[in-house]
Short mmCIF file of C-alpha atoms in Angstrom, two decimals:
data_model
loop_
_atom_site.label_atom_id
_atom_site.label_comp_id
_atom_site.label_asym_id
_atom_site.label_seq_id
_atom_site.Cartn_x
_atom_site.Cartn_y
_atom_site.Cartn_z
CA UNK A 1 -46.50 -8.84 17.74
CA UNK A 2 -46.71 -5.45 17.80
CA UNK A 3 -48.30 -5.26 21.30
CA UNK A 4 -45.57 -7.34 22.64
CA UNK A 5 -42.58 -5.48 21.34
CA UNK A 6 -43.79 -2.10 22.45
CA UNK A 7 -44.40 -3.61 25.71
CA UNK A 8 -41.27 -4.84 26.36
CA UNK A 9 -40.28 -1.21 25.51
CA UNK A 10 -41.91 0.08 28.10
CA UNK A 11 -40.71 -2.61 30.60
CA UNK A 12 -37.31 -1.79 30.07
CA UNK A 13 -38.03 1.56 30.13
CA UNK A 14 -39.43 1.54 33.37
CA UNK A 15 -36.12 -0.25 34.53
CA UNK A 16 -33.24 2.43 33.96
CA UNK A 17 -30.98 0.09 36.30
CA UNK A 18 -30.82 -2.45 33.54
CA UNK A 19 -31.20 0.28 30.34
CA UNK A 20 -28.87 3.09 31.16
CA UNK A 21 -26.08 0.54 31.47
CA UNK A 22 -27.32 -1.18 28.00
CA UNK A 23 -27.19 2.61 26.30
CA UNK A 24 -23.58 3.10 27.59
CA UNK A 25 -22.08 0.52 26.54
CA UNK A 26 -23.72 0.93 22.93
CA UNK A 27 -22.71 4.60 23.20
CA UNK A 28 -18.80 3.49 24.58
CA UNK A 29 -19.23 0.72 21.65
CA UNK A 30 -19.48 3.56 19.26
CA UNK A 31 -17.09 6.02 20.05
CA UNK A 32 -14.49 2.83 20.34
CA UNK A 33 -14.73 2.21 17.23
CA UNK A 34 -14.65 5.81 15.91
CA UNK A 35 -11.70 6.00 18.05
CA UNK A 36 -10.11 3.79 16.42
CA UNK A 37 -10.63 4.80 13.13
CA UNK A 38 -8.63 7.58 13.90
CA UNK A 39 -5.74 5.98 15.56
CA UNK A 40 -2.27 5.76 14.63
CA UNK A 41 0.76 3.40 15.41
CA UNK A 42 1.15 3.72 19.07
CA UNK A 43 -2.20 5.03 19.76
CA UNK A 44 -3.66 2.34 22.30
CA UNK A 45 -7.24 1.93 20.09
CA UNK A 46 -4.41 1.47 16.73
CA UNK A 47 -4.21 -2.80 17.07
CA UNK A 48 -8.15 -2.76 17.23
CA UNK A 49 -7.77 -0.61 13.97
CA UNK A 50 -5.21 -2.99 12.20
CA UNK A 51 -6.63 -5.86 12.85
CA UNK A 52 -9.86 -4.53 10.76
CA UNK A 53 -7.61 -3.42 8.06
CA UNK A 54 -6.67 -7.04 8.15
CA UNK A 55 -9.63 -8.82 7.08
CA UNK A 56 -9.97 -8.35 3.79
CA UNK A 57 -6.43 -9.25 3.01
CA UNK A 58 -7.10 -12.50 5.23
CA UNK A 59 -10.49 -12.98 3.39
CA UNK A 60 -8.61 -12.32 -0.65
CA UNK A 61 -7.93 -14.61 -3.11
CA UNK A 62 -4.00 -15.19 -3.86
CA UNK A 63 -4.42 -13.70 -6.69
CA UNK A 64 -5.37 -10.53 -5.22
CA UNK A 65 -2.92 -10.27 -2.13
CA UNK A 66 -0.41 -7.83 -3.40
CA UNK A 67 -2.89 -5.67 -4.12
CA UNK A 68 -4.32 -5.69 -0.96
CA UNK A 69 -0.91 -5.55 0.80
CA UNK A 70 0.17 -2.58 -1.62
CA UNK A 71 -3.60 -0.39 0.04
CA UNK A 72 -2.41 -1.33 3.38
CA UNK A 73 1.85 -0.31 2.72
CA UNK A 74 0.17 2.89 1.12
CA UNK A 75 -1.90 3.89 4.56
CA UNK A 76 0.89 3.04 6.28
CA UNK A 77 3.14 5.46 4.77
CA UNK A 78 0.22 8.08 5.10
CA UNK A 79 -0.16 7.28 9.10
CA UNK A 80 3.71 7.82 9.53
CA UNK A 81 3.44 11.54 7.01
CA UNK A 82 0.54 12.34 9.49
CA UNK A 83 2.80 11.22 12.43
CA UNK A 84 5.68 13.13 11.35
CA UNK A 85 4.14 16.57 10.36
CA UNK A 86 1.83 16.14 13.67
CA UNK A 87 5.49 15.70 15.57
CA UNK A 88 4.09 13.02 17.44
CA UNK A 89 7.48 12.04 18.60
CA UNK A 90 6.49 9.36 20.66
CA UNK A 91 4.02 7.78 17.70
CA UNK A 92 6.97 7.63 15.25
CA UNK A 93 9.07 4.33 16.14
CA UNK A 94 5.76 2.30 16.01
CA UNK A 95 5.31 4.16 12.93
CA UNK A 96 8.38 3.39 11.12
CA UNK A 97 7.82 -0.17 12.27
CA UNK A 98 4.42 -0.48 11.40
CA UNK A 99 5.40 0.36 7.37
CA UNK A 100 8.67 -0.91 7.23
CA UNK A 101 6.99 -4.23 7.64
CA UNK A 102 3.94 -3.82 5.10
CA UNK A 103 6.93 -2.41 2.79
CA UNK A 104 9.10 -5.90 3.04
CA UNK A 105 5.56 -7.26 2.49
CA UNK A 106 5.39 -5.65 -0.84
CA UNK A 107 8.71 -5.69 -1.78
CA UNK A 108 8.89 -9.76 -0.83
CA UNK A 109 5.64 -9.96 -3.60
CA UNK A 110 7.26 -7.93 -5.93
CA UNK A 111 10.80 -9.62 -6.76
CA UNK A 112 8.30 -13.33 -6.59
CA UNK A 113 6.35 -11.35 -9.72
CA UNK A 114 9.38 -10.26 -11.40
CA UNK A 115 11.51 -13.54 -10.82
CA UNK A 116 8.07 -15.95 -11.83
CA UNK A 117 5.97 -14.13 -13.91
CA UNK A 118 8.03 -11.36 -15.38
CA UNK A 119 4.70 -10.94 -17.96
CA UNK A 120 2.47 -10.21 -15.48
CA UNK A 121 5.14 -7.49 -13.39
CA UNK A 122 4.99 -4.78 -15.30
CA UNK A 123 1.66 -3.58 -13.73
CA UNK A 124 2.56 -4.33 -9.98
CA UNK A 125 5.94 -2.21 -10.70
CA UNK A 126 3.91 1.05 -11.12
CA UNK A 127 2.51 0.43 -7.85
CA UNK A 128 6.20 -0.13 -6.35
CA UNK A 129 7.67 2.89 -8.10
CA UNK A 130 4.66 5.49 -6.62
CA UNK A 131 5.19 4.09 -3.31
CA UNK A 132 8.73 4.30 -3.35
CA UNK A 133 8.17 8.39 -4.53
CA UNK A 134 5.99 8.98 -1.66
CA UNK A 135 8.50 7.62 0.70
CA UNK A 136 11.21 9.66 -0.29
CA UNK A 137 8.19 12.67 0.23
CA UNK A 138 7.78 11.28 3.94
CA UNK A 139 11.83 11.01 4.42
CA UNK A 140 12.34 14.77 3.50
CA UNK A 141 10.04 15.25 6.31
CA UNK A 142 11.36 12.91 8.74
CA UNK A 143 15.18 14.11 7.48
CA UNK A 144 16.07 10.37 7.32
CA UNK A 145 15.99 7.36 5.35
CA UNK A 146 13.43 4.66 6.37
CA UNK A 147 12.88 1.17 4.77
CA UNK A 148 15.91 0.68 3.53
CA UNK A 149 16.68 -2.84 3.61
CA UNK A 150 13.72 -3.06 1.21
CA UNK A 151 15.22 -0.76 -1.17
CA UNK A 152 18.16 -2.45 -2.23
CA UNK A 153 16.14 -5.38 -3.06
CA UNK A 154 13.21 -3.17 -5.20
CA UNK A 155 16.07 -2.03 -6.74
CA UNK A 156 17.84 -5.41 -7.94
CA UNK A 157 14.07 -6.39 -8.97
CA UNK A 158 13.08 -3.40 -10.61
CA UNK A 159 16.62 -3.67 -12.83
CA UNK A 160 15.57 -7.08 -13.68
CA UNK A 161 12.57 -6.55 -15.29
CA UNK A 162 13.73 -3.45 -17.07
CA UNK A 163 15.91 -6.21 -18.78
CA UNK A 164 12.94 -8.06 -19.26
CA UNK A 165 11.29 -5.02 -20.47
CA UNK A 166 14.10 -4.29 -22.84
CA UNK A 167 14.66 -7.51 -24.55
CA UNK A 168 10.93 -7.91 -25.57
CA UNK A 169 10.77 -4.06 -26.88
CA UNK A 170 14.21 -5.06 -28.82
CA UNK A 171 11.92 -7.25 -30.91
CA UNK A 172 8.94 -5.22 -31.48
CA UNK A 173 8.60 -2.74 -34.51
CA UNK A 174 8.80 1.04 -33.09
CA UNK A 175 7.85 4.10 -34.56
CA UNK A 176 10.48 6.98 -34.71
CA UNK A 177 8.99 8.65 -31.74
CA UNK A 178 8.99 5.45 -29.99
CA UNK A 179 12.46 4.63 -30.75
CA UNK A 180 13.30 8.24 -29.01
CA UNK A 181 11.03 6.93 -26.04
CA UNK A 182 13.17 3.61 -25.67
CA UNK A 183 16.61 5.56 -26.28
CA UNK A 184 15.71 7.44 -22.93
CA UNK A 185 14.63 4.59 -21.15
CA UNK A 186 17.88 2.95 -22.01
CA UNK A 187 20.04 6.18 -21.34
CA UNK A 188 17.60 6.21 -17.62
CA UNK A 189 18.91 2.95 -16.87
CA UNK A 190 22.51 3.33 -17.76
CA UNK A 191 22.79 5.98 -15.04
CA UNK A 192 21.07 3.34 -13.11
CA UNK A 193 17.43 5.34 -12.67
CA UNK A 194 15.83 2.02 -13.01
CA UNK A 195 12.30 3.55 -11.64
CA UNK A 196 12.56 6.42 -14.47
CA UNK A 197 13.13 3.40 -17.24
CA UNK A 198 10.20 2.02 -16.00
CA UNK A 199 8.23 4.32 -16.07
CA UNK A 200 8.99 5.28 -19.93
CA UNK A 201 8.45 1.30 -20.27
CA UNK A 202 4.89 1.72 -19.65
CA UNK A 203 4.45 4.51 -21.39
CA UNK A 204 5.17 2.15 -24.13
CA UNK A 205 3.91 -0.52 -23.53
CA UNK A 206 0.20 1.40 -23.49
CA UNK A 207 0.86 1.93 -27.20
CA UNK A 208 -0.22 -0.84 -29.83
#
């Protein structure tokens, strides 16, 4: 077997016509897909590059979709930082686009958690609050708002299940310095800083 493999080897060795075109394309193959590693929105190798980002959320369980979708609004908010501070003009619409439509994604997943399983919302809600920091990071750069007919709606969720929040720590028994803790969250969302309540809700709800 041995004999037969290295003389095939040499056969196609001895025919560069049919191996130099072989190498090339492996070599192209290669640097394609490098290329497109690097893309970003409006790059022409970027849809070869999305559509590999999008096989493991095609391939997930339900259960695990949001989180998948969350990974993919999160690199899409980094492509359209590296677009902005790169002043890639022409890059930017197709990368506004590109995460205002993994950000309805998340946001449609997030007020389904909070409306249907309240219980299980308080983790995914971390994940919604960081993002929604980092985009207010990448507007500063871009000096303008993006996303925001998902905001409104993150918003009206996020109230919700601080009430949630709020009417199951109204029946657990609080320490003194966890009494303080809730006092804040309360005061946060009274001055409607919904994200801030949140955030002292988990605090909280990390402690027995």
């Amino acid at each position: 077997e041995y004999g037969e493999r290295a003389n095939f080897a040499k056969a196609m060795l001895a025919k560069p016509a049919f191996v130099i075109p072989v190498l090339a394309c492996m070599v192209a193959g290669g640097a394609v897909w490098q290329g497109a590693g690097k893309s970003l929105p409006g790059d022409a190798l970027y849809p070869l590059r999305a559509a590999l980002e999008q096989m493991p959320l095609r391939l997930s369980a339900q259960e695990e979709r949001p989180f998948r979708e969350f990974a993919l609004a999160q690199q899409s908010l980094a492509d359209l930082k590296a677009v902005a501070e790169r002043n890639k003009v022409k890059n930017l619409p197709s990368a506004i686009q590109e995460f205002e439509a993994n950000a309805s994604k998340i946001s449609e997943d997030f007020i389904a958690i909070v409306e249907n399983q309240p219980e299980k919302a308080l983790q995914a809600s971390r994940q919604v609050v960081q993002l929604q920091k980092e985009k207010s990071e990448v507007e500063k750069i871009l000096g303008t708002k993006i996303g925001e007919d998902q905001d409104e709606e993150v918003e009206n969720a996020t109230r919700k299940l601080v009430e949630y929040e709020f009417s199951y720590l109204e029946t657990r028994s609080l320490t003194e310095e966890q009494e303080k803790l809730f006092e804040n969250a309360k005061a946060s969302a009274a001055e409607g800083d919904y994200a801030t309540a949140l955030e002292i809700v988990w605090t909280l709800s990390q402690t027995p």
